[in-house]
CSV table of C-alpha atoms in Angstrom, one decimal:
chain,number,residue,atom,x,y,z
A,1020,MET,CA,46.4,44.9,144.7
A,1021,GLU,CA,47.3,41.8,146.5
A,1022,GLU,CA,46.5,39.5,143.6
A,1023,SER,CA,49.2,40.9,141.6
A,1024,ASN,CA,51.8,40.4,144.4
A,1025,GLU,CA,51.6,37.0,144.0
A,1026,ARG,CA,52.5,36.5,140.2
A,1027,ASP,CA,55.6,34.9,139.0
A,1028,TYR,CA,57.2,36.8,136.3
A,1029,THR,CA,59.6,34.1,135.8
A,1030,LYS,CA,57.0,31.7,134.5
A,1031,ILE,CA,54.0,33.7,133.4
A,1032,ASN,CA,53.3,34.3,129.5
A,1033,LEU,CA,55.5,36.9,128.6
A,1034,THR,CA,53.0,39.1,126.7
A,1035,ARG,CA,50.4,38.8,129.6
A,1036,GLY,CA,53.6,39.7,132.0
A,1037,VAL,CA,54.3,42.8,129.9
A,1038,ILE,CA,50.7,44.1,129.8
A,1039,LEU,CA,50.2,43.4,133.6
A,1040,LEU,CA,53.7,45.2,134.4
A,1041,ALA,CA,53.1,47.9,131.8
A,1042,TRP,CA,49.5,49.2,131.9
A,1043,PRO,CA,50.0,50.6,135.6
A,1044,SER,CA,53.3,52.2,134.6
A,1045,VAL,CA,51.7,53.5,131.6
A,1046,VAL,CA,49.1,55.3,134.0
A,1047,THR,CA,51.9,56.2,136.2
A,1048,MET,CA,53.7,58.0,133.6
A,1049,MET,CA,50.5,59.7,132.3
A,1050,LEU,CA,50.1,60.9,135.9
A,1051,GLN,CA,53.7,62.3,136.3
A,1052,MET,CA,53.3,63.8,133.0
A,1053,THR,CA,50.0,65.3,134.2
A,1054,VAL,CA,51.7,66.9,137.0
A,1055,GLY,CA,54.1,68.5,134.6
A,1056,ILE,CA,51.3,69.5,132.4
A,1057,ALA,CA,49.5,71.1,135.2
A,1058,ASP,CA,52.5,73.2,136.0
A,1059,ILE,CA,53.3,74.4,132.5
A,1060,ALA,CA,49.6,74.9,131.7
A,1061,MET,CA,48.8,76.9,134.9
A,1062,ALA,CA,51.9,78.7,134.6
A,1063,GLY,CA,50.9,79.6,130.9
A,1064,ARG,CA,48.0,81.4,132.3
A,1065,LEU,CA,50.1,83.6,134.2
A,1066,GLY,CA,52.2,84.7,131.0
A,1067,PRO,CA,55.3,83.6,129.0
A,1068,GLU,CA,57.4,84.8,131.8
A,1069,ALA,CA,56.0,82.5,134.3
A,1070,LEU,CA,55.9,79.8,131.7
A,1071,ALA,CA,59.5,80.2,131.0
A,1072,ALA,CA,60.4,80.3,134.7
A,1073,VAL,CA,58.7,77.1,135.7
A,1074,GLY,CA,60.2,75.5,132.5
A,1075,LEU,CA,63.5,76.3,133.5
A,1076,GLY,CA,63.1,75.6,137.1
A,1077,ARG,CA,62.0,72.2,136.2
A,1078,GLN,CA,65.2,71.5,134.2
A,1079,LEU,CA,67.3,71.8,137.1
A,1080,VAL,CA,64.8,69.8,139.3
A,1081,PHE,CA,65.3,67.1,136.6
A,1082,PHE,CA,69.0,67.7,136.6
A,1083,SER,CA,68.8,66.8,140.3
A,1084,PHE,CA,67.0,63.7,139.8
A,1085,ALA,CA,70.2,62.2,138.0
A,1086,ILE,CA,71.8,60.7,141.0
A,1087,VAL,CA,68.7,59.5,142.9
A,1088,GLY,CA,67.4,58.2,139.2
A,1089,GLY,CA,70.6,56.0,138.9
A,1090,LEU,CA,70.2,54.8,142.7
A,1091,ALA,CA,66.3,54.0,141.6
A,1092,THR,CA,67.7,52.2,138.5
A,1093,ALA,CA,70.0,50.0,140.6
A,1094,THR,CA,67.2,49.3,143.3
A,1095,THR,CA,64.8,48.2,140.6
A,1096,ALA,CA,67.5,45.9,138.7
A,1097,LEU,CA,68.8,44.3,142.0
A,1098,VAL,CA,65.5,43.8,143.7
A,1099,ALA,CA,64.3,42.3,140.7
A,1100,GLN,CA,67.2,40.2,140.4
A,1101,HIS,CA,66.9,38.9,144.1
A,1102,TYR,CA,63.3,38.1,143.7
A,1103,GLY,CA,64.2,36.0,140.5
A,1104,ARG,CA,66.5,34.0,142.6
A,1105,GLN,CA,63.5,33.8,145.5
A,1106,GLU,CA,65.9,35.7,148.0
A,1107,ARG,CA,63.1,38.0,149.5
A,1108,GLU,CA,65.1,39.1,152.6
A,1109,GLU,CA,68.2,40.1,150.5
A,1110,ALA,CA,65.6,42.4,148.4
A,1111,PHE,CA,64.1,44.1,151.7
A,1112,ARG,CA,67.7,44.7,152.8
A,1113,LEU,CA,68.7,46.2,149.8
A,1114,THR,CA,65.5,48.4,149.6
A,1115,ARG,CA,66.5,49.8,153.0
A,1116,GLN,CA,70.0,50.5,152.0
A,1117,SER,CA,68.9,52.4,148.9
A,1118,LEU,CA,66.4,54.5,151.1
A,1119,VAL,CA,69.3,55.4,153.5
A,1120,ALA,CA,71.6,56.2,150.6
A,1121,GLY,CA,69.0,58.4,148.9
A,1122,ASN,CA,68.3,60.2,152.0
A,1123,LEU,CA,72.0,61.2,152.8
A,1124,ILE,CA,72.5,62.4,148.9
A,1125,SER,CA,69.3,64.4,149.3
A,1126,LEU,CA,70.8,66.7,152.0
A,1127,LEU,CA,73.6,67.8,149.8
A,1128,VAL,CA,71.4,68.1,146.5
A,1129,SER,CA,68.8,70.4,148.7
A,1130,LEU,CA,71.4,72.8,149.7
A,1131,GLY,CA,73.2,73.3,146.2
A,1132,GLY,CA,69.6,74.0,144.8
A,1133,ILE,CA,68.9,76.4,147.2
A,1134,LEU,CA,72.2,78.2,147.0
A,1135,PHE,CA,72.9,78.7,143.5
A,1136,ALA,CA,69.2,78.9,141.9
A,1137,GLU,CA,69.6,82.5,140.6
A,1138,GLU,CA,73.3,81.6,139.3
A,1139,TYR,CA,71.6,78.7,137.3
A,1140,LEU,CA,69.0,80.6,135.6
A,1141,THR,CA,71.3,83.6,134.9
A,1142,LEU,CA,73.8,81.1,133.3
A,1143,MET,CA,70.8,79.7,131.2
A,1144,GLY,CA,70.5,83.2,129.8
A,1145,ALA,CA,67.1,84.0,131.4
A,1146,GLU,CA,65.7,87.4,131.8
A,1147,PRO,CA,65.6,89.3,134.9
A,1148,GLN,CA,62.1,88.8,135.6
A,1149,VAL,CA,62.3,85.1,134.7
A,1150,VAL,CA,65.3,84.7,137.0
A,1151,THR,CA,63.4,86.2,140.0
A,1152,LEU,CA,60.3,84.0,139.3
A,1153,GLY,CA,62.3,80.7,138.8
A,1154,SER,CA,64.3,81.1,141.6
A,1155,GLN,CA,61.1,81.2,143.8
A,1156,TYR,CA,60.1,77.8,142.4
A,1157,ILE,CA,63.6,76.1,142.5
A,1158,LYS,CA,64.2,77.2,146.3
A,1159,ILE,CA,60.9,75.6,147.4
A,1160,VAL,CA,61.5,72.5,145.4
A,1161,PHE,CA,64.9,71.9,146.6
A,1162,ALA,CA,63.8,72.5,150.4
A,1163,GLY,CA,61.6,69.4,149.9
A,1164,VAL,CA,63.7,67.2,147.6
A,1165,ILE,CA,64.1,64.6,150.4
A,1166,MET,CA,60.6,63.9,149.9
A,1167,ILE,CA,60.9,63.7,146.2
A,1168,TYR,CA,63.8,61.2,146.4
A,1169,ASN,CA,61.8,59.0,148.8
A,1170,VAL,CA,59.0,58.7,146.2
A,1171,PHE,CA,61.4,57.9,143.5
A,1172,LEU,CA,63.0,55.0,145.7
A,1173,ILE,CA,59.9,53.5,147.2
A,1174,ASN,CA,58.3,53.1,143.7
A,1175,ALA,CA,61.6,51.6,142.4
A,1176,ALA,CA,61.7,49.0,145.0
A,1177,PHE,CA,57.9,48.0,144.5
A,1178,ARG,CA,58.6,47.8,140.5
A,1179,GLY,CA,62.0,45.6,141.2
A,1180,ALA,CA,59.4,43.0,143.3
A,1181,GLY,CA,56.9,42.9,140.3
A,1182,ASP,CA,54.2,45.3,141.9
A,1183,THR,CA,53.7,48.1,139.4
A,1184,ARG,CA,50.2,48.6,140.7
A,1185,THR,CA,51.4,50.2,144.4
A,1186,PRO,CA,53.3,52.9,142.6
A,1187,MET,CA,50.3,53.8,140.4
A,1188,PHE,CA,48.0,54.4,143.2
A,1189,ILE,CA,50.7,56.2,145.2
A,1190,LEU,CA,50.9,58.5,142.1
A,1191,VAL,CA,47.2,58.9,141.7
A,1192,PHE,CA,47.2,60.4,145.2
A,1193,ILE,CA,50.1,62.7,144.1
A,1194,ASN,CA,49.0,63.8,141.2
A,1195,ALA,CA,45.5,65.0,143.2
A,1196,VAL,CA,47.1,66.8,145.8
A,1197,ASN,CA,49.8,68.4,143.2
A,1198,ILE,CA,47.0,69.8,141.0
A,1199,GLY,CA,44.7,70.8,143.6
A,1200,ALA,CA,47.8,72.6,145.5
A,1201,ASN,CA,49.1,74.0,142.4
A,1202,TYR,CA,45.5,75.7,141.5
A,1203,VAL,CA,45.1,76.9,145.2
A,1204,PHE,CA,48.5,78.3,145.8
A,1205,MET,CA,49.3,79.6,142.1
A,1206,PHE,CA,46.0,81.6,142.3
A,1207,GLY,CA,45.0,82.4,145.7
A,1208,VAL,CA,41.8,80.4,146.0
A,1209,GLY,CA,39.9,81.2,149.3
A,1210,PRO,CA,41.8,82.2,152.4
A,1211,PHE,CA,45.1,81.0,150.6
A,1212,PRO,CA,47.6,83.5,149.3
A,1213,ASN,CA,48.2,84.0,145.8
A,1214,LEU,CA,51.8,82.8,145.4
A,1215,GLY,CA,52.1,82.8,141.4
A,1216,VAL,CA,54.9,80.5,140.3
A,1217,ALA,CA,55.9,79.9,143.6
A,1218,GLY,CA,52.8,78.0,144.4
A,1219,ALA,CA,53.8,75.4,141.9
A,1220,GLY,CA,56.7,74.5,144.2
A,1221,VAL,CA,54.4,74.4,147.3
A,1222,GLY,CA,52.3,71.8,145.4
A,1223,THR,CA,55.2,69.7,144.2
A,1224,VAL,CA,56.4,69.5,147.8
A,1225,LEU,CA,53.3,69.2,149.6
A,1226,SER,CA,52.2,66.2,147.4
A,1227,ARG,CA,55.6,64.2,147.5
A,1228,THR,CA,55.6,64.7,151.4
A,1229,LEU,CA,52.2,62.7,151.5
A,1230,GLY,CA,53.5,60.3,149.1
A,1231,THR,CA,56.3,59.6,151.2
A,1232,VAL,CA,54.2,59.0,154.0
A,1233,ILE,CA,52.0,56.6,152.2
A,1234,GLY,CA,54.8,54.7,150.7
A,1235,TRP,CA,56.5,54.1,154.1
A,1236,GLY,CA,53.1,53.0,155.5
A,1237,LEU,CA,52.7,50.5,152.9
A,1238,PHE,CA,56.3,49.1,153.6
A,1239,LEU,CA,55.2,48.8,157.3
A,1240,THR,CA,52.0,47.2,156.6
A,1241,LYS,CA,54.0,44.0,155.6
A,1242,ARG,CA,51.4,43.3,153.0
A,1243,PHE,CA,53.0,43.9,149.8
A,1244,ARG,CA,56.1,42.8,148.2
A,1245,ILE,CA,58.4,44.8,149.8
A,1246,LYS,CA,58.2,44.4,153.9
A,1247,LEU,CA,60.1,46.7,156.2
A,1248,SER,CA,60.0,47.3,159.6
A,1249,LEU,CA,61.1,50.2,162.0
A,1250,SER,CA,63.1,47.6,164.1
A,1251,ASP,CA,65.2,46.5,161.0
A,1252,SER,CA,68.7,48.0,160.6
A,1253,PHE,CA,68.9,51.0,158.8
A,1254,LYS,CA,72.7,51.2,159.5
A,1255,PRO,CA,74.8,51.9,156.2
A,1256,ARG,CA,76.5,48.7,154.8
A,1257,LEU,CA,79.4,49.3,152.4
A,1258,ASP,CA,79.0,46.0,150.6
A,1259,GLU,CA,75.2,46.8,149.8
A,1260,MET,CA,76.1,50.6,148.9
A,1261,ARG,CA,78.8,49.2,146.5
A,1262,ARG,CA,76.5,46.9,144.8
A,1263,LEU,CA,73.9,49.8,144.5
A,1264,PHE,CA,76.5,52.4,143.1
A,1265,SER,CA,78.3,49.7,140.8
A,1266,VAL,CA,74.9,49.6,139.0
A,1267,GLY,CA,73.4,53.1,139.7
A,1268,ALA,CA,76.7,55.1,138.8
A,1269,PRO,CA,76.3,54.7,135.2
A,1270,ALA,CA,72.8,55.2,135.2
A,1271,SER,CA,73.4,58.3,137.2
A,1272,MET,CA,76.0,59.3,134.7
A,1273,GLU,CA,73.6,58.8,131.9
A,1274,ARG,CA,71.1,61.0,133.7
A,1275,LEU,CA,73.7,63.7,134.3
A,1276,ILE,CA,74.8,63.5,130.8
A,1277,ARG,CA,71.2,63.6,129.6
A,1278,SER,CA,70.3,66.5,132.0
A,1279,THR,CA,73.3,68.5,131.4
A,1280,SER,CA,72.5,68.1,127.4
A,1281,GLN,CA,69.0,69.1,128.2
A,1282,ALA,CA,70.3,72.1,130.1
A,1283,VAL,CA,72.8,73.2,127.4
A,1284,PHE,CA,69.8,72.6,124.9
A,1285,ALA,CA,67.7,74.9,126.8
A,1286,GLY,CA,70.3,77.3,126.9
A,1287,ILE,CA,70.9,77.2,123.2
A,1288,VAL,CA,66.9,77.8,122.9
A,1289,ALA,CA,66.8,80.3,125.7
A,1290,HIS,CA,69.2,82.8,123.7
A,1291,LEU,CA,66.6,82.8,121.0
A,1292,GLY,CA,64.2,84.9,123.5
A,1293,THR,CA,61.5,84.1,125.8
A,1294,MET,CA,58.9,83.1,123.3
A,1295,ALA,CA,61.2,80.4,122.1
A,1296,ILE,CA,61.7,79.1,125.8
A,1297,ALA,CA,57.9,79.2,126.3
A,1298,ALA,CA,57.5,77.3,122.7
A,1299,ALA,CA,60.1,74.8,123.4
A,1300,GLN,CA,58.3,73.8,126.8
A,1301,VAL,CA,55.1,73.5,125.3
A,1302,ALA,CA,56.4,71.3,122.5
A,1303,LEU,CA,58.4,69.2,125.1
A,1304,ARG,CA,55.2,68.7,127.2
A,1305,ALA,CA,53.1,67.8,124.1
A,1306,GLU,CA,55.5,65.1,123.0
A,1307,SER,CA,55.6,63.8,126.6
A,1308,PHE,CA,52.2,62.2,125.7
A,1309,SER,CA,54.0,59.6,123.7
A,1310,PHE,CA,56.5,59.0,126.4
A,1311,MET,CA,53.6,56.9,128.2
A,1312,PRO,CA,53.6,53.8,126.5
A,1313,GLY,CA,57.1,53.8,126.1
A,1314,PHE,CA,57.8,54.4,129.9
A,1315,GLY,CA,55.4,51.7,130.7
A,1316,MET,CA,57.0,49.0,128.5
A,1317,ALA,CA,60.5,50.1,129.7
A,1318,ILE,CA,59.5,49.3,133.2
A,1319,ALA,CA,58.1,46.0,132.1
A,1320,ALA,CA,61.1,45.0,130.4
A,1321,THR,CA,63.5,46.0,133.3
A,1322,THR,CA,61.4,44.0,135.8
A,1323,LEU,CA,61.0,40.9,133.4
A,1324,VAL,CA,64.5,40.9,132.3
A,1325,GLY,CA,65.8,41.3,136.0
A,1326,GLN,CA,63.7,38.8,137.5
A,1327,ASN,CA,64.5,36.1,134.7
A,1328,ILE,CA,68.0,36.9,134.6
A,1329,GLY,CA,68.0,36.3,138.2
A,1330,ALA,CA,66.3,33.0,137.8
A,1331,GLY,CA,68.9,32.0,135.2
A,1332,GLN,CA,66.7,32.2,132.3
A,1333,ALA,CA,68.6,34.3,130.1
A,1334,LYS,CA,66.7,33.4,126.8
A,1335,ARG,CA,63.3,34.2,128.3
A,1336,ALA,CA,64.8,37.4,129.7
A,1337,GLU,CA,65.8,38.5,126.0
A,1338,GLU,CA,62.5,37.6,124.5
A,1339,ALA,CA,60.6,39.9,127.2
A,1340,GLY,CA,62.7,42.9,126.2
A,1341,TYR,CA,61.5,42.1,122.5
A,1342,ARG,CA,57.7,41.7,123.3
A,1343,SER,CA,57.9,44.8,125.2
A,1344,VAL,CA,59.5,46.9,122.4
A,1345,TYR,CA,57.0,45.7,120.0
A,1346,ILE,CA,53.9,46.9,121.8
A,1347,ALA,CA,55.8,50.3,122.4
A,1348,LEU,CA,56.4,50.8,118.8
A,1349,ALA,CA,52.9,50.3,117.8
A,1350,PHE,CA,51.8,53.0,120.2
A,1351,MET,CA,54.3,55.3,119.7
A,1352,SER,CA,54.2,55.3,116.2
A,1353,LEU,CA,50.5,56.1,116.2
A,1354,MET,CA,51.5,59.0,118.3
A,1355,GLY,CA,54.0,60.2,115.8
A,1356,VAL,CA,51.2,60.2,113.3
A,1357,LEU,CA,48.9,62.3,115.4
A,1358,PHE,CA,51.7,64.8,116.2
A,1359,PHE,CA,52.4,65.4,112.6
A,1360,PHE,CA,49.1,65.8,111.3
A,1361,PHE,CA,47.4,67.2,114.4
A,1362,PRO,CA,49.8,69.3,116.4
A,1363,ARG,CA,47.6,72.0,117.4
A,1364,LEU,CA,45.3,69.5,118.9
A,1365,PHE,CA,48.1,68.9,121.7
A,1366,ILE,CA,49.8,72.5,121.7
A,1367,ASN,CA,46.5,74.2,122.6
A,1368,LEU,CA,46.2,72.3,125.9
A,1369,PHE,CA,49.3,74.2,127.1
A,1370,THR,CA,48.9,77.6,125.8
A,1371,SER,CA,46.4,80.1,124.0
A,1372,ASP,CA,49.0,82.6,123.0
A,1373,GLU,CA,49.3,82.4,119.2
A,1374,ARG,CA,53.0,83.6,119.2
A,1375,VAL,CA,54.1,80.5,121.2
A,1376,ILE,CA,51.6,78.1,119.2
A,1377,LYS,CA,53.4,79.4,115.8
A,1378,LEU,CA,56.7,78.5,117.1
A,1379,ALA,CA,55.9,74.9,118.7
A,1380,VAL,CA,54.0,73.6,115.8
A,1381,PRO,CA,56.6,72.8,113.6
A,1382,CYS,CA,58.7,71.4,116.5
A,1383,LEU,CA,56.0,69.0,117.3
A,1384,LYS,CA,55.7,67.9,113.6
A,1385,ILE,CA,59.6,67.3,113.2
A,1386,VAL,CA,59.8,65.2,116.4
A,1387,ALA,CA,56.9,63.1,115.3
A,1388,ILE,CA,59.6,61.6,112.9
A,1389,CYS,CA,61.5,59.9,115.5
A,1390,GLU,CA,58.9,58.3,117.7
A,1391,PRO,CA,59.5,54.7,116.5
A,1392,THR,CA,63.4,55.1,117.2
A,1393,LEU,CA,62.6,56.6,120.5
A,1394,ALA,CA,60.4,53.5,121.4
A,1395,LEU,CA,63.6,51.3,120.5
A,1396,ASN,CA,65.7,53.4,122.8
A,1397,MET,CA,63.5,53.8,125.9
A,1398,VAL,CA,62.5,50.1,126.0
A,1399,LEU,CA,65.5,48.3,125.0
A,1400,ALA,CA,67.4,50.6,127.5
A,1401,GLY,CA,65.0,49.4,130.3
A,1402,GLY,CA,65.8,45.6,129.4
A,1403,LEU,CA,69.3,46.2,129.6
A,1404,ARG,CA,69.0,48.1,132.8
A,1405,GLY,CA,67.3,45.3,134.4
A,1406,ALA,CA,70.3,42.9,133.6
A,1407,ALA,CA,72.5,45.6,135.2
A,1408,ASP,CA,74.1,46.6,132.2
A,1409,THR,CA,73.8,50.3,132.6
A,1410,LYS,CA,76.9,51.3,130.9
A,1411,PHE,CA,76.1,51.1,127.5
A,1412,PRO,CA,73.1,53.4,127.5
A,1413,MET,CA,75.4,55.9,129.3
A,1414,TYR,CA,77.9,55.5,126.4
A,1415,ILE,CA,75.2,56.3,123.6
A,1416,THR,CA,73.7,59.2,125.6
A,1417,LEU,CA,77.4,60.9,126.1
A,1418,ALA,CA,78.4,60.3,122.3
A,1419,GLY,CA,74.8,61.7,121.2
A,1420,SER,CA,75.0,64.5,123.1
A,1421,LEU,CA,78.5,65.7,122.5
A,1422,PHE,CA,78.8,64.7,118.8
A,1423,ILE,CA,75.2,65.2,117.4
A,1424,ARG,CA,72.4,67.1,119.5
A,1425,LEU,CA,74.4,70.0,120.8
A,1426,PRO,CA,76.7,70.9,118.1
A,1427,LEU,CA,74.1,70.2,115.6
A,1428,ALA,CA,71.5,72.3,117.2
A,1429,TYR,CA,73.9,75.4,117.6
A,1430,LEU,CA,75.0,75.1,114.1
A,1431,LEU,CA,71.3,74.7,113.0
A,1432,ALA,CA,69.8,77.5,115.4
A,1433,TYR,CA,72.3,80.3,114.6
A,1434,PRO,CA,75.2,80.1,111.9
A,1435,LEU,CA,72.7,78.6,109.6
A,1436,GLY,CA,69.8,80.6,111.0
A,1437,PHE,CA,67.1,78.0,111.5
A,1438,GLY,CA,66.3,79.1,115.0
A,1439,LEU,CA,64.1,76.6,117.1
A,1440,VAL,CA,63.3,74.6,114.1
A,1441,GLY,CA,66.9,73.9,113.8
A,1442,ALA,CA,67.6,72.8,117.4
A,1443,TRP,CA,64.7,70.4,117.2
A,1444,VAL,CA,66.0,68.8,114.0
A,1445,ALA,CA,69.2,68.2,115.8
A,1446,MET,CA,67.3,66.6,118.7
A,1447,THR,CA,65.1,64.3,116.1
A,1448,VAL,CA,68.3,63.2,114.4
A,1449,ASP,CA,70.2,62.2,117.7
A,1450,ASP,CA,67.0,60.3,118.9
A,1451,ILE,CA,66.9,58.2,115.7
A,1452,ILE,CA,70.5,57.5,116.0
A,1453,ARG,CA,70.4,56.3,119.7
A,1454,GLY,CA,67.5,54.2,119.0
A,1455,LEU,CA,69.2,52.2,116.1
A,1456,LEU,CA,72.5,51.7,118.4
A,1457,MET,CA,70.5,50.5,121.2
A,1458,LEU,CA,68.7,48.1,119.0
A,1459,MET,CA,72.3,47.0,117.7
A,1460,ARG,CA,73.5,46.3,121.2
A,1461,TYR,CA,70.4,44.3,122.4
A,1462,ARG,CA,70.7,42.0,119.5
A,1463,THR,CA,74.2,41.1,120.3
A,1464,GLY,CA,73.1,39.6,123.5
A,1465,ARG,CA,76.5,40.2,125.3
A,1466,TRP,CA,74.6,41.9,128.2
A,1467,LYS,CA,73.0,38.3,129.2
A,1468,LYS,CA,76.9,37.1,130.0
A,1469,LYS,CA,77.6,40.3,132.4
A,1470,ALA,CA,74.2,40.4,133.9
A,1471,ALA,CA,74.6,39.8,137.7
A,1472,GLY,CA,77.9,38.7,137.6
A,1473,LEU,CA,77.0,35.7,135.6
A,1474,ARG,CA,80.2,34.4,133.4
A,1475,GLU,CA,78.0,32.6,131.1
A,1476,ALA,CA,74.4,33.5,130.0
A,1477,PRO,CA,72.1,30.2,131.0
A,1478,GLU,CA,69.7,29.1,128.5
């Protein structure tokens, strides 16, 4: 771990830098997907109602990640830029302020999730049994949301400093605990109670609590790129908070828009019935296999662009984004081919219910078409965020949701009668357009002049 901590990503060969930063992030994404897969797969063994409950519950949990996700984006970008300028103490101070802000926000989010769990599920059109099961899961997860937020921000700070291996090791531990606890508490192994769907919530909170303890412990050892001490000042600083939220607010808004769009999209699907909800969750989890390379390359782009912008090397920063996206295009295009020709290979991992499989197969085939443009969107957006250009991704997410995905999904699913397939066509069209717009923005190079308050982009 320590060897990677000494690399200078403002000087290293860019392709090598992308790979060194990306592979731990790919593994990290794989591990995060594994948690989601474990939740969905185990819930699927409890029946369609349990599968729908966990799926809708996770939608609300993801929605709650919007604020902390924006804060994490700002943390990664600003820590990266401080590292590029060799300003270590400023990076450490900003990390402390990020954690303070995240913990304060988590208190409000936790209260809201606990109080309004049933109302959310009812609004989503869930049937009574799904509301009962899903509310149990939601309340448990939101009771421990402060731990989930801490893991987000700890990993964001490490990545900004150019250390993607430490978050990977933290996630390895979290996954092992999460999957084991899910199994134990969902099915009542040995002396432990059979909690069913609620057991998935217990596993989530327990694993993140232990992950937070490990992350803070690594900070305090002072052997890694981010070094903190309990004697440091954790008093909120308005100047640092403003910096974080000026960069993080558009990213949070983007996530809120995306999460709201996903929730409304899920609501459109929910009114097609429990089988459609279950099939949608299975198709989304199957598609998540393709997100792993895209996520890894996006993290690499964020760190490399951020550190090189901080070092005043705008041309190298731009090239880092292109190198990252080329690799993502190759992998995600291959996944699209596999989704199209072998959809059951992925769908059978999550359910054996033939009714659900029949609905999920065409959805996975449809979404295979947009994998290349999804790579463009994910990775180049990561590059823009590294340069602190968080507004453009927000704008295209808003436009795509309001004018393409949601109205087209409703039109195709109901008036035109295509049901779940129609909704998936709308999602695919939206992803294609977003990817092309992101490429157009990145190629203009305007983001280099705005990055980190630079008036001109040095070459």
